[in-house]
Short mmCIF file of C-alpha atoms (C1' of nucleotides) in Angstrom, two decimals:
data_model
loop_
_atom_site.label_atom_id
_atom_site.label_comp_id
_atom_site.label_asym_id
_atom_site.label_seq_id
_atom_site.Cartn_x
_atom_site.Cartn_y
_atom_site.Cartn_z
CA MET A 1 -19.33 13.29 -10.85
CA GLY A 2 -20.59 14.01 -14.70
CA LYS A 3 -23.31 12.75 -16.21
CA TYR A 4 -20.93 11.55 -18.92
CA ASN A 5 -18.12 9.90 -16.73
CA SER A 6 -16.80 7.00 -18.96
CA SER A 7 -15.48 4.98 -15.75
CA LYS A 8 -19.57 5.01 -14.38
CA THR A 9 -20.75 4.13 -18.32
CA ARG A 10 -17.95 2.37 -19.67
CA VAL A 11 -15.90 1.25 -17.86
CA THR A 12 -17.97 -0.84 -14.98
CA PRO A 13 -20.92 -2.36 -16.39
CA LEU A 14 -17.39 -3.88 -19.05
CA PHE A 15 -15.67 -4.59 -16.26
CA ASN A 16 -18.65 -6.20 -13.98
CA LYS A 17 -20.06 -8.65 -17.01
CA ILE A 18 -15.86 -9.32 -17.47
CA GLY A 19 -14.49 -9.84 -14.06
CA SER A 20 -11.95 -12.24 -13.99
CA ASP A 21 -13.32 -14.74 -16.16
CA ASP A 22 -10.41 -15.82 -18.29
CA SER A 23 -12.32 -17.01 -21.87
CA MET A 24 -13.69 -13.49 -21.55
CA LEU A 25 -11.10 -11.86 -20.85
CA ASN A 26 -9.42 -13.10 -23.76
CA GLU A 27 -11.74 -12.38 -26.31
CA LEU A 28 -11.39 -8.99 -24.72
CA PHE A 29 -7.68 -9.08 -25.99
CA LYS A 30 -8.04 -10.02 -29.03
CA LEU A 31 -9.63 -7.14 -30.00
CA PHE A 32 -6.27 -5.46 -29.90
CA LYS A 33 -3.72 -4.95 -32.30
CA TYR A 34 -0.54 -6.53 -30.74
CA LYS A 35 -1.04 -10.20 -28.71
CA VAL A 36 -0.94 -10.56 -25.11
CA PRO A 37 -0.51 -13.87 -23.18
CA LYS A 38 -3.28 -16.00 -22.70
CA PHE A 39 -5.41 -15.41 -19.07
CA GLU A 40 -6.07 -19.05 -18.02
CA ASN A 41 -5.89 -20.73 -14.56
CA GLU A 42 -7.81 -18.55 -13.27
CA SER A 43 -5.23 -15.89 -13.22
CA VAL A 44 -6.17 -12.99 -12.35
CA LEU A 45 -4.71 -11.97 -9.59
CA GLU A 46 -5.99 -8.16 -8.84
CA ILE A 47 -8.46 -6.23 -10.85
CA CYS A 48 -9.50 -2.12 -10.14
CA TYR A 49 -11.33 -0.32 -12.10
CA GLY A 50 -14.44 1.98 -11.27
CA LYS A 51 -15.18 2.05 -7.86
CA ASN A 52 -11.99 0.77 -7.27
CA GLU A 53 -9.30 2.76 -9.50
CA LYS A 54 -5.71 1.18 -8.51
CA ARG A 55 -3.25 4.58 -6.92
CA ILE A 56 -0.13 4.24 -7.72
CA PRO A 57 2.73 6.21 -6.60
CA ALA A 58 4.80 7.73 -9.22
CA PRO A 59 7.51 6.62 -9.28
CA LYS A 60 10.95 7.47 -6.93
CA SER A 61 13.16 7.55 -9.64
CA MET A 62 10.47 10.34 -11.58
CA LEU A 63 10.37 12.27 -8.53
CA THR A 64 14.29 11.88 -7.65
CA TRP A 65 14.48 12.91 -11.86
CA MET A 66 12.65 16.34 -10.96
CA LEU A 67 14.42 17.38 -7.70
CA ASN A 68 17.82 17.87 -9.43
CA ASN A 69 16.17 19.19 -12.49
CA LEU A 70 14.15 21.79 -10.59
CA SER A 71 15.38 24.13 -13.93
CA GLU A 72 12.80 22.24 -15.92
CA LEU A 73 9.71 22.22 -14.27
CA ASN A 74 6.76 24.12 -14.54
CA LYS A 75 6.78 27.95 -12.95
CA LEU A 76 3.75 28.26 -10.24
CA PRO A 77 3.57 31.03 -9.24
CA ASN A 78 4.35 30.56 -5.06
CA TYR A 79 5.15 27.82 -5.59
CA GLY A 80 2.03 26.50 -6.43
CA ILE A 81 1.33 26.12 -3.48
CA LYS A 82 -1.60 28.31 -1.43
CA ASN A 83 -0.58 29.21 1.65
CA ASN A 84 2.45 30.85 1.95
CA GLU A 85 2.61 30.93 5.96
CA SER A 86 3.41 26.64 5.53
CA GLN A 87 5.98 25.01 6.16
CA SER A 88 5.60 23.56 2.59
CA TYR A 89 6.08 27.17 0.91
CA ILE A 90 9.00 27.44 3.44
CA LYS A 91 10.87 25.11 2.04
CA ARG A 92 9.95 25.32 -1.47
CA LYS A 93 10.84 28.78 -1.90
CA LEU A 94 14.74 27.25 0.04
CA LEU A 95 14.54 24.99 -2.70
CA PHE A 96 13.57 26.95 -6.17
CA ALA A 97 16.68 29.74 -4.54
CA GLY A 98 18.93 27.15 -4.70
CA ASP A 99 19.20 25.85 -1.78
CA SER A 100 21.74 23.00 -1.13
CA LYS A 101 21.22 21.81 2.31
CA THR A 102 17.37 21.86 1.11
CA LEU A 103 17.52 19.30 -1.93
CA LYS A 104 19.51 17.24 0.44
CA GLU A 105 16.42 16.95 2.58
CA ALA A 106 13.97 16.32 -0.19
CA ILE A 107 15.50 14.08 -1.84
CA ASP A 108 16.32 12.46 1.22
CA ALA A 109 12.22 12.45 2.38
CA VAL A 110 11.72 11.17 -1.26
CA SER A 111 14.30 7.75 -1.18
CA ASN A 112 13.00 6.78 2.92
CA VAL A 113 9.56 7.29 2.63
CA GLU A 114 7.99 3.73 2.47
CA LYS A 115 5.51 4.49 -0.22
CA SER A 116 5.62 8.24 -1.70
CA SER A 117 2.36 10.28 -1.07
CA ASP A 118 1.16 12.91 -2.11
CA SER A 119 0.85 16.59 -0.87
CA ARG A 120 4.40 17.09 0.28
CA TRP A 121 6.06 19.63 -0.23
CA TYR A 122 8.77 17.25 -2.72
CA VAL A 123 7.07 15.86 -4.40
CA PHE A 124 6.11 17.08 -7.28
CA GLU A 125 4.06 14.61 -8.77
CA GLY A 126 0.95 12.51 -6.86
CA LYS A 127 -0.50 9.81 -7.60
CA THR A 128 -1.38 7.86 -11.27
CA ALA A 129 -4.64 6.08 -11.56
CA PRO A 130 -5.35 4.22 -13.80
CA ASP A 131 -9.23 3.57 -15.38
CA ILE A 132 -7.75 -0.17 -15.60
CA TYR A 133 -5.98 -2.42 -13.34
CA ILE A 134 -5.84 -6.52 -13.81
CA LYS A 135 -2.62 -7.79 -12.18
CA THR A 136 -1.74 -11.93 -12.99
CA LYS A 137 1.07 -13.92 -12.04
CA GLU A 138 3.17 -12.49 -14.73
CA SER A 139 1.97 -9.44 -15.70
CA ILE A 140 -0.06 -6.44 -15.61
CA PHE A 141 -2.38 -4.76 -17.80
CA ILE A 142 -3.56 -0.62 -17.56
CA GLY A 143 -5.63 0.63 -19.08
CA GLU A 144 -6.67 4.32 -19.73
CA ALA A 145 -11.15 4.60 -21.08
CA LYS A 146 -12.40 7.87 -22.63
CA ARG A 147 -15.44 8.68 -23.71
CA THR A 148 -17.04 12.43 -24.80
CA GLU A 149 -13.17 13.69 -23.82
CA ARG A 150 -11.96 15.36 -27.07
CA ASN A 151 -8.22 15.28 -26.12
CA ILE A 152 -5.64 12.22 -24.18
CA THR A 153 -4.07 14.03 -20.72
CA THR A 154 -0.39 15.16 -21.66
CA LYS A 155 1.10 17.24 -18.60
CA THR A 156 0.76 17.06 -15.12
CA LEU A 157 0.52 20.64 -13.15
CA TRP A 158 4.98 20.51 -12.55
CA LEU A 159 5.92 18.84 -16.30
CA LYS A 160 4.56 19.33 -19.57
CA ASN A 161 5.56 16.13 -21.56
CA ARG A 162 3.97 14.08 -19.29
CA ASP A 163 0.80 11.96 -21.24
CA GLN A 164 -1.51 10.14 -19.01
CA LEU A 165 -0.73 6.31 -20.64
CA ILE A 166 3.30 6.92 -19.81
CA ARG A 167 2.87 7.91 -16.40
CA HIS A 168 0.24 4.48 -15.80
CA ILE A 169 3.39 2.86 -17.21
CA ASP A 170 6.18 4.03 -15.62
CA SER A 171 4.50 3.35 -12.82
CA LEU A 172 5.18 -0.21 -13.41
CA LEU A 173 8.36 0.15 -15.01
CA ASP A 174 10.09 -1.01 -11.29
CA GLN A 175 8.25 -3.72 -11.58
CA GLU A 176 8.93 -7.25 -12.65
CA LYS A 177 6.07 -8.17 -14.18
CA GLU A 178 5.72 -7.53 -18.18
CA ILE A 179 3.04 -4.60 -18.08
CA TYR A 180 0.78 -4.05 -21.26
CA SER A 181 -0.87 -1.12 -21.87
CA PHE A 182 -3.97 0.10 -24.03
CA TYR A 183 -6.46 2.88 -24.63
CA LEU A 184 -10.62 2.02 -24.97
CA LEU A 185 -12.42 4.53 -26.65
CA GLU A 186 -15.33 5.78 -28.59
CA ASN A 187 -15.36 5.73 -32.33
CA LYS A 188 -17.48 8.26 -32.93
CA THR A 189 -15.12 11.17 -30.70
CA PHE A 190 -12.18 9.19 -32.09
CA LYS A 191 -13.08 9.72 -35.72
CA ASN A 192 -12.24 12.96 -34.93
CA TYR A 193 -10.15 13.68 -32.52
CA TYR A 194 -8.21 11.03 -31.61
CA GLU A 195 -6.60 9.56 -34.56
CA GLN A 196 -3.58 12.07 -34.16
CA SER A 197 -2.81 11.21 -30.90
CA MET A 198 -2.48 7.38 -30.73
CA LYS A 199 -0.77 7.54 -33.16
CA LEU A 200 1.49 8.93 -30.64
CA TYR A 201 2.39 5.99 -28.90
CA ASN A 202 3.52 4.40 -32.07
CA ASP A 203 6.95 6.96 -32.09
CA ARG A 204 9.53 5.76 -29.65
CA SER A 205 10.83 9.19 -29.35
CA TYR A 206 7.40 9.94 -27.97
CA PHE A 207 8.34 8.24 -25.38
CA GLU A 208 11.30 9.34 -24.69
CA SER A 209 10.47 12.46 -24.05
CA ASN A 210 8.11 11.44 -21.39
CA LEU A 211 10.65 9.61 -19.28
CA LYS A 212 13.25 12.05 -18.84
CA HIS A 213 14.50 9.69 -15.99
CA ARG A 214 15.00 6.38 -17.28
CA ASN A 215 17.26 4.95 -19.00
CA GLU A 216 17.28 3.06 -22.97
CA GLN A 217 16.45 -0.41 -21.84
CA GLN A 218 13.44 1.07 -20.24
CA ILE A 219 12.17 3.78 -22.18
CA ASP A 220 12.42 0.54 -24.49
CA ARG A 221 9.91 -1.78 -22.22
CA ALA A 222 7.55 1.55 -21.48
CA PHE A 223 7.63 2.21 -26.28
CA LYS A 224 6.79 -1.88 -26.67
CA SER A 225 3.94 -2.29 -23.86
CA PHE A 226 1.63 -0.51 -26.30
CA ILE A 227 -1.08 -2.88 -27.79
CA GLY A 228 -3.07 -0.44 -28.82
CA PHE A 229 -6.83 0.78 -28.60
CA ILE A 230 -10.50 -0.41 -29.61
CA PHE A 231 -13.52 0.80 -29.28
CA TRP A 232 -16.61 0.76 -26.85
CA GLU A 233 -19.02 0.48 -29.30
CA ASP A 234 -17.80 -3.00 -31.05
CA LEU A 235 -17.36 -3.84 -27.35
CA ALA A 236 -20.78 -4.01 -27.02
CA GLU A 237 -21.98 -5.81 -29.52
CA LYS A 238 -19.31 -8.52 -28.90
CA PHE A 239 -20.83 -8.80 -24.97
CA ASP A 240 -23.38 -7.90 -25.70
CA ILE A 241 -24.16 -4.66 -23.31
CA PRO A 242 -26.04 -2.07 -23.18
CA PHE A 243 -24.27 0.94 -21.93
CA PRO A 244 -26.04 3.53 -20.46
CA GLU A 245 -25.92 6.62 -22.79
CA ILE A 246 -26.10 9.28 -19.22
CA ASN A 247 -25.39 7.85 -15.40
CA GLU A 248 -28.04 8.40 -13.76
"C1'" DT B 1 -21.26 27.92 -34.81
"C1'" DG B 2 -17.12 25.07 -33.29
"C1'" DC B 3 -13.21 24.39 -31.62
"C1'" DT B 4 -9.84 24.99 -27.37
"C1'" DT B 5 -8.62 26.34 -22.41
"C1'" DT B 6 -10.30 27.40 -18.34
"C1'" DG B 7 -11.34 25.87 -13.89
"C1'" DA B 8 -15.03 23.42 -9.97
"C1'" DG B 9 -16.52 19.87 -7.67
"C1'" DC B 10 -15.16 15.29 -6.73
"C1'" DA B 11 -12.18 11.48 -4.74
"C1'" DT B 12 -8.31 10.31 -2.17
"C1'" DG B 13 -4.65 10.51 1.72
"C1'" DC B 14 -1.89 12.37 4.84
"C1'" DG B 15 -0.64 15.98 8.44
"C1'" DT B 16 -2.33 18.59 12.27
"C1'" DC B 17 -5.05 20.49 15.93
"C1'" DC B 18 -8.23 19.40 19.40
"C1'" DT B 19 -11.34 16.55 22.36
"C1'" DT B 20 -11.32 12.22 24.90
"C1'" DA C 1 -2.16 7.72 23.33
"C1'" DA C 2 -5.65 7.09 20.47
"C1'" DG C 3 -9.10 8.59 16.97
"C1'" DG C 4 -11.77 12.72 14.84
"C1'" DA C 5 -12.74 16.44 12.50
"C1'" DC C 6 -10.54 19.63 9.16
"C1'" DG C 7 -6.98 21.30 6.11
"C1'" DC C 8 -4.71 21.09 1.89
"C1'" DA C 9 -2.64 19.02 -2.74
"C1'" DT C 10 -3.07 16.63 -6.28
"C1'" DG C 11 -5.08 13.72 -10.50
"C1'" DC C 12 -9.13 13.33 -13.36
"C1'" DT C 13 -12.88 14.42 -15.43
"C1'" DC C 14 -16.73 18.22 -17.60
"C1'" DA C 15 -19.52 21.65 -18.31
"C1'" DA C 16 -19.14 26.82 -18.70
"C1'" DA C 17 -16.16 30.13 -20.29
"C1'" DG C 18 -13.65 31.63 -24.21
"C1'" DC C 19 -12.46 32.48 -28.36
"C1'" DA C 20 -11.44 32.37 -33.94
#
DNA sequence: TGCTTTGAGCATGCGTCCTT
DNA sequence: AAGGACGCATGCTCAAAGCA
């Protein structure tokens, strides 16, 4: 992919060094604004980044909400389907025309499917892929990494207000573990562009507008998961990692 | 010139069709 | 029946194109 790909030039070198090492993870998370529980006794059960990025399906409650609120979705030519002879096209056409039988079929499909999957006519949000995913017995840490990108991602194909980090968090809200979410950014980029974007996460109403299918308690949980953001420049120094300028 | 928008290319994963 | 090849829809990122 791109020369400046943050997964390859930043995330992978960082976590190849830190890995599942408790003390280094503690050093890392100490850098954030808000505290997280200590890593100890080889607490990491799963860690995903780089080539093994985790891909987590959108929550069923989101998919169901979208079906019940079709008018809130973006208007896409041909319902987002290229082949207008395909089953998907026929189904979506019926769905958007208000056919109740098709709606029921879609809702049933969403609730019955074991693992909700991409590319189904009744699925309007695919899998989200956090750049960093660390699971321990008690918690899940999810991080989004940015480097040369000037903006955070705040929308999906079908929804205007669907922030990327909040999608990551949302995908974990139905499980019990404590969630901690964060950004890894490049300082020189942040100076000009990110200051405003990071402020969004201090605003509960931003989470609310991105989580219309969730109740107050769940929105609070998502809001409180945000522990802040840190910079690659500081990580390079802290862990003595010579991050490559470009991917070879 | 510098910022914003668009879209191409990659990765992924399931469905469909075809071969064995 | 099993499995390989291909098609399709999606998210993600960067670079090119568009715009003020």
